[in-house]
PDB file of C-alpha atoms in Angstrom:
ATOM      1  CA  ALA A1321     -17.375  16.971   9.244  1.00  0.00           C
ATOM      2  CA  GLY A1322     -19.745  17.390   6.342  1.00  0.00           C
ATOM      3  CA  LEU A1323     -19.700  15.498   3.085  1.00  0.00           C
ATOM      4  CA  VAL A1324     -17.785  16.857   0.104  1.00  0.00           C
ATOM      5  CA  THR A1325     -20.327  17.880  -2.534  1.00  0.00           C
ATOM      6  CA  GLU A1326     -17.902  18.689  -5.375  1.00  0.00           C
ATOM      7  CA  ALA A1327     -14.505  17.310  -6.336  1.00  0.00           C
ATOM      8  CA  GLU A1328     -12.421  17.226  -9.504  1.00  0.00           C
ATOM      9  CA  GLY A1329     -14.933  19.559 -11.154  1.00  0.00           C
ATOM     10  CA  LEU A1330     -17.821  17.159 -10.605  1.00  0.00           C
ATOM     11  CA  ARG A1331     -20.956  17.289  -8.480  1.00  0.00           C
ATOM     12  CA  LEU A1332     -20.868  14.248  -6.227  1.00  0.00           C
ATOM     13  CA  HIS A1333     -24.071  12.272  -5.770  1.00  0.00           C
ATOM     14  CA  LEU A1334     -25.122  12.356  -2.129  1.00  0.00           C
ATOM     15  CA  ALA A1335     -27.330   9.637  -0.656  1.00  0.00           C
ATOM     16  CA  ALA A1336     -28.712  10.235   2.820  1.00  0.00           C
ATOM     17  CA  GLY A1337     -29.070   7.173   4.969  1.00  0.00           C
ATOM     18  CA  THR A1338     -26.237   5.215   3.323  1.00  0.00           C
ATOM     19  CA  ALA A1339     -23.111   4.112   5.170  1.00  0.00           C
ATOM     20  CA  THR A1340     -20.882   6.434   3.115  1.00  0.00           C
ATOM     21  CA  GLY A1341     -23.299   9.277   2.390  1.00  0.00           C
ATOM     22  CA  TYR A1342     -22.674   8.922  -1.363  1.00  0.00           C
ATOM     23  CA  ALA A1343     -24.711   7.172  -4.038  1.00  0.00           C
ATOM     24  CA  GLY A1344     -22.865   4.295  -5.682  1.00  0.00           C
ATOM     25  CA  VAL A1345     -20.257   4.082  -2.911  1.00  0.00           C
ATOM     26  CA  TRP A1346     -20.137   1.153  -0.507  1.00  0.00           C
ATOM     27  CA  THR A1347     -17.790   0.137   2.258  1.00  0.00           C
ATOM     28  CA  THR A1348     -15.779  -3.017   1.555  1.00  0.00           C
ATOM     29  CA  GLY A1349     -14.293  -3.989   4.899  1.00  0.00           C
ATOM     30  CA  LYS A1350     -10.867  -4.035   3.221  1.00  0.00           C
ATOM     31  CA  VAL A1351      -8.148  -2.140   5.063  1.00  0.00           C
ATOM     32  CA  ALA A1352      -6.157  -0.841   2.096  1.00  0.00           C
ATOM     33  CA  ARG A1353      -9.162   0.128  -0.042  1.00  0.00           C
ATOM     34  CA  PRO A1354     -12.229   0.398   2.177  1.00  0.00           C
ATOM     35  CA  PHE A1355     -14.532   2.050  -0.406  1.00  0.00           C
ATOM     36  CA  GLU A1356     -16.033   0.642  -3.578  1.00  0.00           C
ATOM     37  CA  ALA A1357     -17.713   2.478  -6.453  1.00  0.00           C
ATOM     38  CA  VAL A1358     -20.602   0.525  -7.984  1.00  0.00           C
ATOM     39  CA  ALA A1359     -22.792   1.414 -10.980  1.00  0.00           C
ATOM     40  CA  GLY A1360     -25.452  -0.732 -12.585  1.00  0.00           C
ATOM     41  CA  GLY A1361     -24.746  -3.503 -10.099  1.00  0.00           C
ATOM     42  CA  LYS A1362     -21.121  -3.772 -11.236  1.00  0.00           C
ATOM     43  CA  ARG A1363     -18.034  -2.775  -9.295  1.00  0.00           C
ATOM     44  CA  ILE A1364     -16.154   0.050 -10.970  1.00  0.00           C
ATOM     45  CA  GLY A1365     -13.238   0.029  -8.553  1.00  0.00           C
ATOM     46  CA  ARG A1366     -11.993   0.040  -4.961  1.00  0.00           C
ATOM     47  CA  PHE A1367     -10.520   3.144  -3.369  1.00  0.00           C
ATOM     48  CA  ALA A1368      -8.624   4.288  -0.291  1.00  0.00           C
ATOM     49  CA  SER A1369     -10.770   7.433  -0.056  1.00  0.00           C
ATOM     50  CA  VAL A1370     -14.564   7.754   0.019  1.00  0.00           C
ATOM     51  CA  VAL A1371     -14.290  10.944  -2.057  1.00  0.00           C
ATOM     52  CA  ASP A1372     -12.203   9.178  -4.737  1.00  0.00           C
ATOM     53  CA  ALA A1373     -14.889   6.469  -4.948  1.00  0.00           C
ATOM     54  CA  ALA A1374     -17.619   9.123  -5.201  1.00  0.00           C
ATOM     55  CA  VAL A1375     -15.685  10.902  -7.974  1.00  0.00           C
ATOM     56  CA  CYS A1376     -15.370   7.604  -9.849  1.00  0.00           C
ATOM     57  CA  TYR A1377     -19.115   7.034  -9.599  1.00  0.00           C
ATOM     58  CA  ALA A1378     -19.847  10.588 -10.784  1.00  0.00           C
ATOM     59  CA  ARG A1379     -17.407  10.233 -13.715  1.00  0.00           C
ATOM     60  CA  HIS A1380     -19.055   6.948 -14.675  1.00  0.00           C
ATOM     61  CA  LEU A1381     -22.516   8.544 -14.711  1.00  0.00           C
ATOM     62  CA  GLU A1382     -21.479  11.738 -16.464  1.00  0.00           C
ATOM     63  CA  SER A1383     -18.809  10.565 -18.912  1.00  0.00           C
ATOM     64  CA  GLY A1384     -19.081   6.787 -19.069  1.00  0.00           C
ATOM     65  CA  PRO A1385     -17.072   3.746 -18.023  1.00  0.00           C
ATOM     66  CA  ALA A1386     -13.860   4.813 -19.788  1.00  0.00           C
ATOM     67  CA  ALA A1387     -13.693   8.012 -17.734  1.00  0.00           C
ATOM     68  CA  ALA A1388     -14.279   6.008 -14.558  1.00  0.00           C
ATOM     69  CA  ARG A1389     -11.469   3.581 -15.511  1.00  0.00           C
ATOM     70  CA  GLU A1390      -9.122   6.534 -16.146  1.00  0.00           C
ATOM     71  CA  TRP A1391      -9.911   7.909 -12.683  1.00  0.00           C
ATOM     72  CA  LEU A1392      -9.325   4.476 -11.126  1.00  0.00           C
ATOM     73  CA  ALA A1393      -5.946   4.243 -12.904  1.00  0.00           C
ATOM     74  CA  ALA A1394      -5.000   7.729 -11.662  1.00  0.00           C
ATOM     75  CA  CYS A1395      -5.993   6.797  -8.098  1.00  0.00           C
ATOM     76  CA  ASP A1396      -4.034   3.526  -8.350  1.00  0.00           C
ATOM     77  CA  ALA A1397      -0.943   5.444  -9.505  1.00  0.00           C
ATOM     78  CA  LYS A1398      -1.359   7.957  -6.655  1.00  0.00           C
ATOM     79  CA  SER A1399      -1.733   5.099  -4.161  1.00  0.00           C
ATOM     80  CA  ALA A1400       1.338   3.277  -5.524  1.00  0.00           C
ATOM     81  CA  GLU A1401       3.411   6.465  -5.231  1.00  0.00           C
ATOM     82  CA  ALA A1402       2.229   6.971  -1.644  1.00  0.00           C
ATOM     83  CA  GLN A1403       3.165   3.373  -0.812  1.00  0.00           C
ATOM     84  CA  ARG A1404       6.622   3.839  -2.360  1.00  0.00           C
ATOM     85  CA  ALA A1405       7.129   7.029  -0.365  1.00  0.00           C
ATOM     86  CA  ASP A1406       5.979   5.267   2.814  1.00  0.00           C
ATOM     87  CA  SER A1407       8.291   2.332   2.113  1.00  0.00           C
ATOM     88  CA  ASP A1408      11.214   4.705   1.466  1.00  0.00           C
ATOM     89  CA  LYS A1409      10.485   6.557   4.704  1.00  0.00           C
ATOM     90  CA  LYS A1410      10.340   3.305   6.694  1.00  0.00           C
ATOM     91  CA  ARG A1411      13.623   2.171   5.123  1.00  0.00           C
ATOM     92  CA  GLU A1412      15.277   5.480   6.033  1.00  0.00           C
ATOM     93  CA  GLU A1413      14.006   5.135   9.610  1.00  0.00           C
ATOM     94  CA  ALA A1414      15.275   1.541   9.783  1.00  0.00           C
ATOM     95  CA  VAL A1415      18.668   2.571   8.425  1.00  0.00           C
ATOM     96  CA  ALA A1416      18.912   5.380  10.985  1.00  0.00           C
ATOM     97  CA  SER A1417      17.862   3.032  13.795  1.00  0.00           C
ATOM     98  CA  CYS A1418      20.300   0.317  12.773  1.00  0.00           C
ATOM     99  CA  ALA A1419      23.129   2.733  12.061  1.00  0.00           C
ATOM    100  CA  GLY A1420      22.643   4.051  15.594  1.00  0.00           C
ATOM    101  CA  LYS A1421      23.271   0.503  16.817  1.00  0.00           C
ATOM    102  CA  GLY A1422      26.485   0.240  14.804  1.00  0.00           C
ATOM    103  CA  LEU A1423      25.036  -1.972  12.054  1.00  0.00           C
ATOM    104  CA  GLN A1424      26.314  -1.608   8.512  1.00  0.00           C
ATOM    105  CA  THR A1425      23.797  -0.800   5.805  1.00  0.00           C
ATOM    106  CA  GLU A1426      26.111  -1.678   2.924  1.00  0.00           C
ATOM    107  CA  TYR A1427      29.054  -4.040   2.444  1.00  0.00           C
ATOM    108  CA  LYS A1428      31.365  -3.997  -0.596  1.00  0.00           C
ATOM    109  CA  GLY A1429      28.758  -2.190  -2.674  1.00  0.00           C
ATOM    110  CA  VAL A1430      25.920  -4.536  -1.681  1.00  0.00           C
ATOM    111  CA  GLN A1431      22.908  -3.147   0.184  1.00  0.00           C
ATOM    112  CA  LEU A1432      22.249  -5.158   3.337  1.00  0.00           C
ATOM    113  CA  HIS A1433      18.614  -5.773   4.240  1.00  0.00           C
ATOM    114  CA  LEU A1434      17.958  -4.512   7.718  1.00  0.00           C
ATOM    115  CA  ALA A1435      15.457  -5.994  10.147  1.00  0.00           C
ATOM    116  CA  PRO A1436      15.444  -3.657  13.167  1.00  0.00           C
ATOM    117  CA  GLY A1437      13.185  -5.933  15.225  1.00  0.00           C
ATOM    118  CA  SER A1438      15.383  -9.006  14.848  1.00  0.00           C
ATOM    119  CA  LYS A1439      18.135 -10.099  17.241  1.00  0.00           C
ATOM    120  CA  THR A1440      20.850  -9.638  14.607  1.00  0.00           C
ATOM    121  CA  GLY A1441      19.477  -6.511  12.953  1.00  0.00           C
ATOM    122  CA  TYR A1442      19.659  -8.112   9.488  1.00  0.00           C
ATOM    123  CA  ALA A1443      17.017  -9.889   7.429  1.00  0.00           C
ATOM    124  CA  GLY A1444      17.796 -13.552   6.811  1.00  0.00           C
ATOM    125  CA  VAL A1445      20.458 -13.728   9.528  1.00  0.00           C
ATOM    126  CA  TRP A1446      19.875 -15.648  12.769  1.00  0.00           C
ATOM    127  CA  LEU A1447      21.991 -16.408  15.777  1.00  0.00           C
ATOM    128  CA  ASN A1448      23.204 -19.979  15.631  1.00  0.00           C
ATOM    129  CA  GLY A1449      21.180 -22.196  17.966  1.00  0.00           C
ATOM    130  CA  ARG A1450      24.388 -23.479  19.530  1.00  0.00           C
ATOM    131  CA  GLY A1451      25.117 -20.096  21.046  1.00  0.00           C
ATOM    132  CA  SER A1452      27.973 -18.990  18.805  1.00  0.00           C
ATOM    133  CA  GLY A1453      28.059 -17.650  15.295  1.00  0.00           C
ATOM    134  CA  TYR A1454      25.330 -16.891  12.835  1.00  0.00           C
ATOM    135  CA  ARG A1455      23.163 -18.755  10.368  1.00  0.00           C
ATOM    136  CA  VAL A1456      22.203 -17.216   7.013  1.00  0.00           C
ATOM    137  CA  ALA A1457      19.248 -18.272   4.883  1.00  0.00           C
ATOM    138  CA  LEU A1458      17.234 -17.055   1.942  1.00  0.00           C
ATOM    139  CA  GLU A1459      13.460 -17.139   2.233  1.00  0.00           C
ATOM    140  CA  LYS A1460      11.211 -17.140  -0.813  1.00  0.00           C
ATOM    141  CA  ASN A1461       7.609 -18.247  -1.259  1.00  0.00           C
ATOM    142  CA  GLY A1462       7.550 -19.763   2.222  1.00  0.00           C
ATOM    143  CA  SER A1463      10.652 -21.895   1.673  1.00  0.00           C
ATOM    144  CA  ARG A1464      13.975 -21.388   3.411  1.00  0.00           C
ATOM    145  CA  LEU A1465      17.358 -22.269   1.927  1.00  0.00           C
ATOM    146  CA  ASP A1466      20.202 -22.339   4.448  1.00  0.00           C
ATOM    147  CA  LEU A1467      23.451 -20.990   3.090  1.00  0.00           C
TER     148      LEU A1467
END
C-alpha cells in the first residue's frame, strides 16, 4: 500500500528512506501510540496512526504549534471515544457470556462486576480455600481488603 499524500486538506511531507515514510514522524515502540510527530527536535505528540502523526507535523509547519496541539487534542478525543466503545463492547460480550452461564449481572439495583475468566465469574469473588463458600475482597492500588 502506498503512502497517503494528502489528509485533512493538507499535503503531507513524505521522506523516502525513513521508517514511516513521512518527515517529522518517528516510530516510538509504544503499543497504544506507536507514532510520534517531532518538529524542531521537540515532540509534538504521540499517535495511534502514522497518518495522524503526519497531519500533526504538517499542521505544525503550515499553521504553527497551536494548530498542531488542536489536532493532537482532536486525535486524543477520537482515541478516548474508540476506547470507550471498545470497553462497552467487551462489557456487553462479558455480560452475554456470563448470562449464558446463569450469572446475574445486577442485584438489587447494583451492577455486579463480571470476570468471565475467573472461577466464580465475578470480580473480587474467590472460592474459599477450604472448599466451601466464597471469599469477597476489594482490590485497590495493589492492596486487598477482605470483606
